[in-house]
Short mmCIF file of C-alpha atoms in Angstrom, two decimals:
data_model
loop_
_atom_site.label_atom_id
_atom_site.label_comp_id
_atom_site.label_asym_id
_atom_site.label_seq_id
_atom_site.Cartn_x
_atom_site.Cartn_y
_atom_site.Cartn_z
CA MET A 862 -10.27 50.27 -16.61
CA GLU A 863 -13.91 49.09 -15.67
CA VAL A 864 -14.51 48.45 -12.21
CA VAL A 865 -17.85 46.88 -10.57
CA LEU A 866 -19.34 48.47 -7.22
CA SER A 867 -22.03 47.24 -4.82
CA ARG A 868 -23.23 49.49 -1.96
CA CYS A 869 -26.19 49.79 0.77
CA GLU A 870 -27.59 52.86 1.80
CA PHE A 871 -29.86 52.65 4.82
CA ASN A 872 -31.40 53.76 8.37
CA SER A 873 -31.94 50.98 10.25
CA THR A 874 -32.11 46.73 9.81
CA ASP A 875 -35.72 47.17 8.55
CA VAL A 876 -35.72 45.69 4.97
CA ASN A 877 -37.86 48.66 3.57
CA ASP A 878 -35.14 51.33 4.78
CA ILE A 879 -32.35 49.50 2.79
CA GLU A 880 -31.43 50.50 -1.06
CA TYR A 881 -29.07 48.12 -2.67
CA ILE A 882 -27.04 49.69 -5.80
CA TYR A 883 -24.49 47.88 -8.31
CA SER A 884 -22.93 50.25 -10.65
CA HIS A 885 -20.48 49.67 -13.52
CA TYR A 886 -17.78 52.19 -13.95
CA TYR A 887 -15.36 52.37 -16.91
CA ASN A 888 -12.31 55.15 -16.59
CA LYS A 889 -13.88 56.20 -13.38
CA LEU A 890 -17.42 57.18 -14.94
CA GLU A 891 -20.42 55.15 -13.77
CA TYR A 892 -22.27 54.10 -16.99
CA VAL A 893 -25.21 51.78 -15.81
CA ARG A 894 -26.61 50.96 -12.39
CA PHE A 895 -28.94 48.54 -10.68
CA SER A 896 -31.04 50.36 -8.02
CA SER A 897 -33.42 47.64 -5.67
CA SER A 898 -35.60 51.24 -5.14
CA LEU A 899 -36.55 50.50 -9.07
CA GLY A 900 -35.90 46.94 -9.66
CA LEU A 901 -34.19 47.82 -12.86
CA TYR A 902 -31.08 48.84 -14.27
CA VAL A 903 -30.50 52.46 -15.78
CA GLY A 904 -27.83 53.62 -17.99
CA TYR A 905 -26.05 56.85 -18.15
CA THR A 906 -24.21 56.72 -21.13
CA ALA A 907 -25.38 55.73 -24.59
CA TYR A 908 -23.44 52.41 -24.02
CA GLY A 909 -24.89 51.91 -20.67
CA VAL A 910 -28.48 52.21 -22.06
CA LYS A 911 -27.81 49.40 -24.41
CA GLN A 912 -26.17 47.46 -21.39
CA ALA A 913 -29.53 48.40 -19.31
CA GLU A 914 -31.87 47.08 -22.33
CA GLY A 915 -30.47 44.02 -22.62
CA TRP A 916 -30.26 43.49 -18.91
CA ASN A 917 -33.67 44.43 -18.27
CA LYS A 918 -35.23 41.92 -20.53
CA ASP A 919 -33.71 38.87 -18.79
CA PRO A 920 -35.52 38.15 -15.59
CA SER A 921 -32.88 35.80 -14.22
CA VAL A 922 -30.48 38.67 -14.12
CA LEU A 923 -32.78 40.86 -12.45
CA ASN A 924 -33.99 38.30 -9.95
CA ARG A 925 -30.55 37.88 -9.20
CA ARG A 926 -29.88 41.23 -8.25
CA ARG A 927 -33.24 42.02 -6.53
CA ALA A 928 -32.31 39.50 -3.90
CA GLN A 929 -29.13 40.89 -2.85
CA LYS A 930 -30.85 43.47 -1.00
CA GLU A 931 -31.82 40.89 1.48
CA THR A 932 -28.82 38.12 1.13
CA TYR A 933 -26.21 41.05 0.95
CA CYS A 934 -27.18 44.16 2.03
CA GLN A 935 -29.89 43.17 4.94
CA HIS A 936 -27.19 40.45 6.46
CA ASN A 937 -23.96 43.00 6.78
CA ILE A 938 -26.23 45.89 8.60
CA GLU A 939 -27.19 43.70 11.14
CA ILE A 940 -23.95 42.74 11.70
CA ASP A 941 -22.79 46.22 11.35
CA TYR A 942 -25.63 46.94 13.97
CA SER A 943 -24.60 44.09 16.53
CA THR A 944 -20.92 46.01 16.78
CA ALA A 945 -19.80 49.52 15.81
CA LEU A 946 -23.31 51.19 14.86
CA SER A 947 -24.38 50.17 18.02
CA LYS A 948 -21.87 52.06 19.72
CA SER A 949 -21.72 56.04 20.68
CA ALA A 950 -19.76 58.21 22.22
CA LYS A 951 -21.25 61.35 24.31
CA PRO A 952 -19.90 65.00 23.25
CA TYR A 953 -18.98 67.91 25.27
CA ALA A 954 -18.65 71.06 24.21
CA LYS A 955 -17.06 74.68 25.08
CA LEU A 956 -18.03 78.19 24.18
CA HIS A 957 -15.60 81.23 23.81
CA SER A 958 -15.22 84.33 21.94
CA GLU A 959 -13.82 85.69 19.01
CA THR A 960 -13.17 88.99 17.00
CA PRO A 961 -15.57 88.74 13.67
CA PRO A 962 -13.11 88.35 10.63
CA THR A 963 -15.76 90.39 8.65
CA GLY A 964 -16.52 93.43 11.02
CA GLY A 965 -20.51 93.28 10.25
CA HIS A 966 -20.96 92.75 13.56
CA PRO A 967 -18.79 93.66 16.71
CA ALA A 968 -18.93 89.84 18.37
CA MET A 969 -18.53 86.53 17.20
CA LEU A 970 -19.05 83.16 19.49
CA VAL A 971 -17.59 79.99 18.84
CA CYS A 972 -19.05 76.55 19.84
CA SER A 973 -16.81 73.65 20.02
CA VAL A 974 -17.91 70.33 20.02
CA TYR A 975 -15.39 67.26 20.49
CA ASP A 976 -15.05 63.35 20.91
CA PHE A 977 -18.37 62.33 19.63
CA TYR A 978 -19.39 58.76 17.59
CA PRO A 979 -21.27 58.35 15.50
CA LYS A 980 -20.36 61.49 13.01
CA MET A 981 -24.20 62.72 12.42
CA ILE A 982 -24.78 65.71 15.05
CA LYS A 983 -26.98 68.71 15.08
CA VAL A 984 -25.38 72.03 16.55
CA SER A 985 -27.78 75.04 16.57
CA TRP A 986 -27.93 78.36 18.28
CA HIS A 987 -30.55 80.07 20.67
CA ARG A 988 -30.83 83.45 21.64
CA ASP A 989 -33.85 84.03 24.76
CA GLY A 990 -35.20 80.51 23.84
CA LYS A 991 -35.44 81.18 20.19
CA GLU A 992 -33.48 79.47 17.60
CA VAL A 993 -31.22 81.41 15.75
CA THR A 994 -30.67 80.58 11.82
CA THR A 995 -28.96 84.24 10.61
CA ASP A 996 -25.16 84.95 10.80
CA VAL A 997 -24.36 81.22 11.49
CA THR A 998 -21.74 79.13 10.03
CA SER A 999 -20.04 76.18 10.94
CA THR A 1000 -17.54 73.51 9.58
CA ASP A 1001 -18.50 69.96 8.42
CA GLU A 1002 -17.93 66.92 10.77
CA LEU A 1003 -14.29 66.44 11.58
CA ALA A 1004 -12.70 63.24 11.82
CA ASP A 1005 -9.72 62.99 14.56
CA GLY A 1006 -8.43 59.80 13.06
CA ASP A 1007 -9.60 57.55 16.51
CA TRP A 1008 -13.17 56.74 15.50
CA TYR A 1009 -13.66 60.02 16.95
CA TYR A 1010 -15.40 63.46 15.65
CA GLN A 1011 -15.34 67.30 16.08
CA ILE A 1012 -17.24 70.25 14.69
CA HIS A 1013 -16.88 74.15 15.30
CA SER A 1014 -19.92 76.58 14.76
CA HIS A 1015 -20.01 80.36 14.66
CA LEU A 1016 -22.44 82.84 15.42
CA GLU A 1017 -21.53 86.57 14.81
CA TYR A 1018 -24.30 89.47 16.86
CA THR A 1019 -24.51 92.33 18.47
CA PRO A 1020 -24.51 91.93 22.36
CA ARG A 1021 -27.70 93.20 24.40
CA SER A 1022 -27.74 94.03 27.75
CA GLY A 1023 -29.78 90.66 29.83
CA GLU A 1024 -29.85 88.28 26.59
CA LYS A 1025 -29.18 84.91 26.56
CA ILE A 1026 -27.44 82.92 24.25
CA SER A 1027 -26.71 78.93 23.92
CA CYS A 1028 -25.35 76.38 22.03
CA VAL A 1029 -27.32 73.51 21.72
CA VAL A 1030 -26.05 69.96 20.89
CA ASP A 1031 -28.40 67.26 19.37
CA HIS A 1032 -26.83 63.93 19.43
CA VAL A 1033 -27.69 60.30 19.15
CA SER A 1034 -25.48 59.50 22.23
CA LEU A 1035 -27.42 61.98 24.64
CA ASP A 1036 -30.79 61.66 26.62
CA LYS A 1037 -31.68 65.00 25.71
CA PRO A 1038 -29.73 68.09 24.30
CA LEU A 1039 -26.90 69.30 25.86
CA VAL A 1040 -26.99 72.92 26.34
CA ASN A 1041 -24.23 75.56 26.60
CA VAL A 1042 -24.84 79.04 28.08
CA TRP A 1043 -22.87 81.85 27.01
CA ASP A 1044 -21.70 84.16 30.16
CA PRO A 1045 -20.67 87.25 29.11
CA SER A 1046 -19.93 88.57 32.46
CA MET A 1047 -16.10 88.54 32.05
CA PRO A 1048 -13.96 87.29 29.29
CA GLU A 1049 -12.10 84.06 29.32
CA SER A 1050 -8.98 85.80 29.07
CA GLU A 1051 -9.26 87.78 31.93
CA ARG A 1052 -10.77 84.80 34.17
CA ASN A 1053 -7.28 83.12 33.53
CA LYS A 1054 -5.36 86.07 34.32
CA ILE A 1055 -7.63 86.31 37.72
CA ALA A 1056 -6.76 82.38 38.08
CA ILE A 1057 -3.12 83.09 37.56
CA GLY A 1058 -2.52 86.15 40.43
CA ALA A 1059 -4.84 83.79 42.81
CA SER A 1060 -2.47 81.38 42.44
CA GLY A 1061 0.89 83.45 42.54
CA LEU A 1062 -0.82 85.16 45.73
CA ILE A 1063 -1.34 81.31 47.53
CA LEU A 1064 2.27 80.41 46.67
CA GLY A 1065 3.68 83.71 47.75
CA LEU A 1066 1.38 83.42 51.13
CA ILE A 1067 2.93 79.63 51.40
CA LEU A 1068 6.43 80.69 50.83
CA SER A 1069 6.10 83.07 53.51
CA LEU A 1070 4.82 81.21 56.12
CA ALA A 1071 7.41 78.71 55.53
CA GLY A 1072 10.00 81.15 55.96
CA PHE A 1073 8.84 82.39 59.44
CA ILE A 1074 8.27 78.68 60.49
CA TYR A 1075 11.94 78.16 59.83
CA TYR A 1076 12.94 81.08 61.48
CA LYS A 1077 11.00 80.59 64.47
CA SER A 1078 13.06 77.04 64.63
CA LYS A 1079 15.99 78.74 64.40
CA THR A 1080 16.06 81.11 67.45
CA ARG A 1081 14.22 78.69 70.07
CA GLY A 1082 16.80 77.57 72.33
CA ARG A 1083 19.16 80.39 71.52
CA PRO A 1084 20.68 81.77 75.20
CA VAL A 1085 18.88 85.09 76.54
CA GLN A 1086 21.21 88.01 77.20
CA THR A 1087 20.47 89.58 80.85
CA SER A 1088 21.05 92.93 81.39
CA SER A 1089 24.29 95.20 80.59
CA ASP A 1090 25.10 95.64 84.54
CA GLN A 1091 27.13 92.29 85.05
CA PHE A 1092 30.25 92.08 88.27
CA ARG A 1093 33.71 90.54 88.35
CA PRO A 1094 36.25 90.53 90.56
CA VAL A 1095 38.96 92.88 90.60
CA GLN A 1096 42.25 92.70 92.35
CA THR A 1097 42.72 95.85 94.78
CA SER A 1098 45.88 94.73 96.50
CA LEU A 1099 48.26 91.58 96.05
CA ASN A 1100 46.03 89.39 97.97
CA GLN A 1101 42.62 90.85 98.20
CA PHE A 1102 39.59 91.28 95.55
CA ARG A 1103 36.71 92.89 95.35
CA PRO A 1104 33.44 92.79 93.00
CA VAL A 1105 33.37 95.86 90.66
CA GLN A 1106 30.64 96.50 88.23
CA THR A 1107 31.21 96.67 84.55
CA SER A 1108 29.68 97.31 81.16
CA SER A 1109 28.44 94.85 78.74
CA ASP A 1110 31.62 95.35 76.92
CA GLN A 1111 33.94 92.95 78.91
CA SER A 1112 37.21 94.04 76.96
CA LYS A 1113 37.35 97.50 78.52
CA PRO A 1114 39.97 97.89 81.36
CA VAL A 1115 38.38 98.56 84.83
CA GLN A 1116 40.04 101.97 86.43
CA THR A 1117 39.90 102.55 90.38
CA SER A 1118 40.66 105.85 91.80
CA LEU A 1119 44.20 107.10 92.65
CA ASN A 1120 43.33 106.97 96.99
CA GLN A 1121 42.48 103.17 96.07
CA PHE A 1122 45.57 102.57 94.06
CA ARG A 1123 47.71 104.02 97.16
CA ARG A 1124 45.95 102.46 99.94
CA CYS A 1125 46.66 99.19 98.44
CA PHE A 1126 50.32 100.10 97.87
CA TRP A 1127 50.58 100.53 101.65
CA ILE A 1128 48.60 97.48 102.77
CA SER A 1129 51.14 95.51 100.40
CA ARG A 1130 54.17 97.14 102.04
#
């Protein structure tokens, strides 16, 4: 099956930065191409070479293809720049440490950059102000499927006391490079543990305070008990009463002396 494909490669809307390419394919193999940078056809197979020789001898064919650079490419590129290509989204970056997979260095840093558009981006590592080019690996720009991209860069290194390591991100959406400095004072996992512990402590204090307030509200207004020394009337005779001191336990019987009992008996008689 034969397929004809037209495409435009460009860096700006300037016609000098545009290249128009018109290719013929047969069974997915390109056999002849016209390039605006050459202004001619070039063959890649025996049949393609023969076709190119014939088309290059026809001025009308060449003039029609050469005009496509402006009529087809430049026109559509201006539309693209006025819509999607003029838009951009600023990236944000995160730094974290991981265990190196090879064991060549005792430490490895990962700089993950997210949510940027367009695709072109540069991520570099700097150590004490100087760019690091060795022991650095990076993924390609990975599409998120929502017009945004992400990329991950790795630096294997041997830590030194007092050094400053940073991940620097350059992107068209940024007015100046985005610099993320690594803080080795405490691993991220330890910072997370401290944050969780502090949250638990604060929650415990809040619950304790709430319990104390509830207890005070319940005990407020409860009658206050006086001293254990109380008095109540006790019958001493058939028609007489006198106060007798009792203990706090009101259920205990009150005892009088034998003489008091006898006196009450004779009075009653």
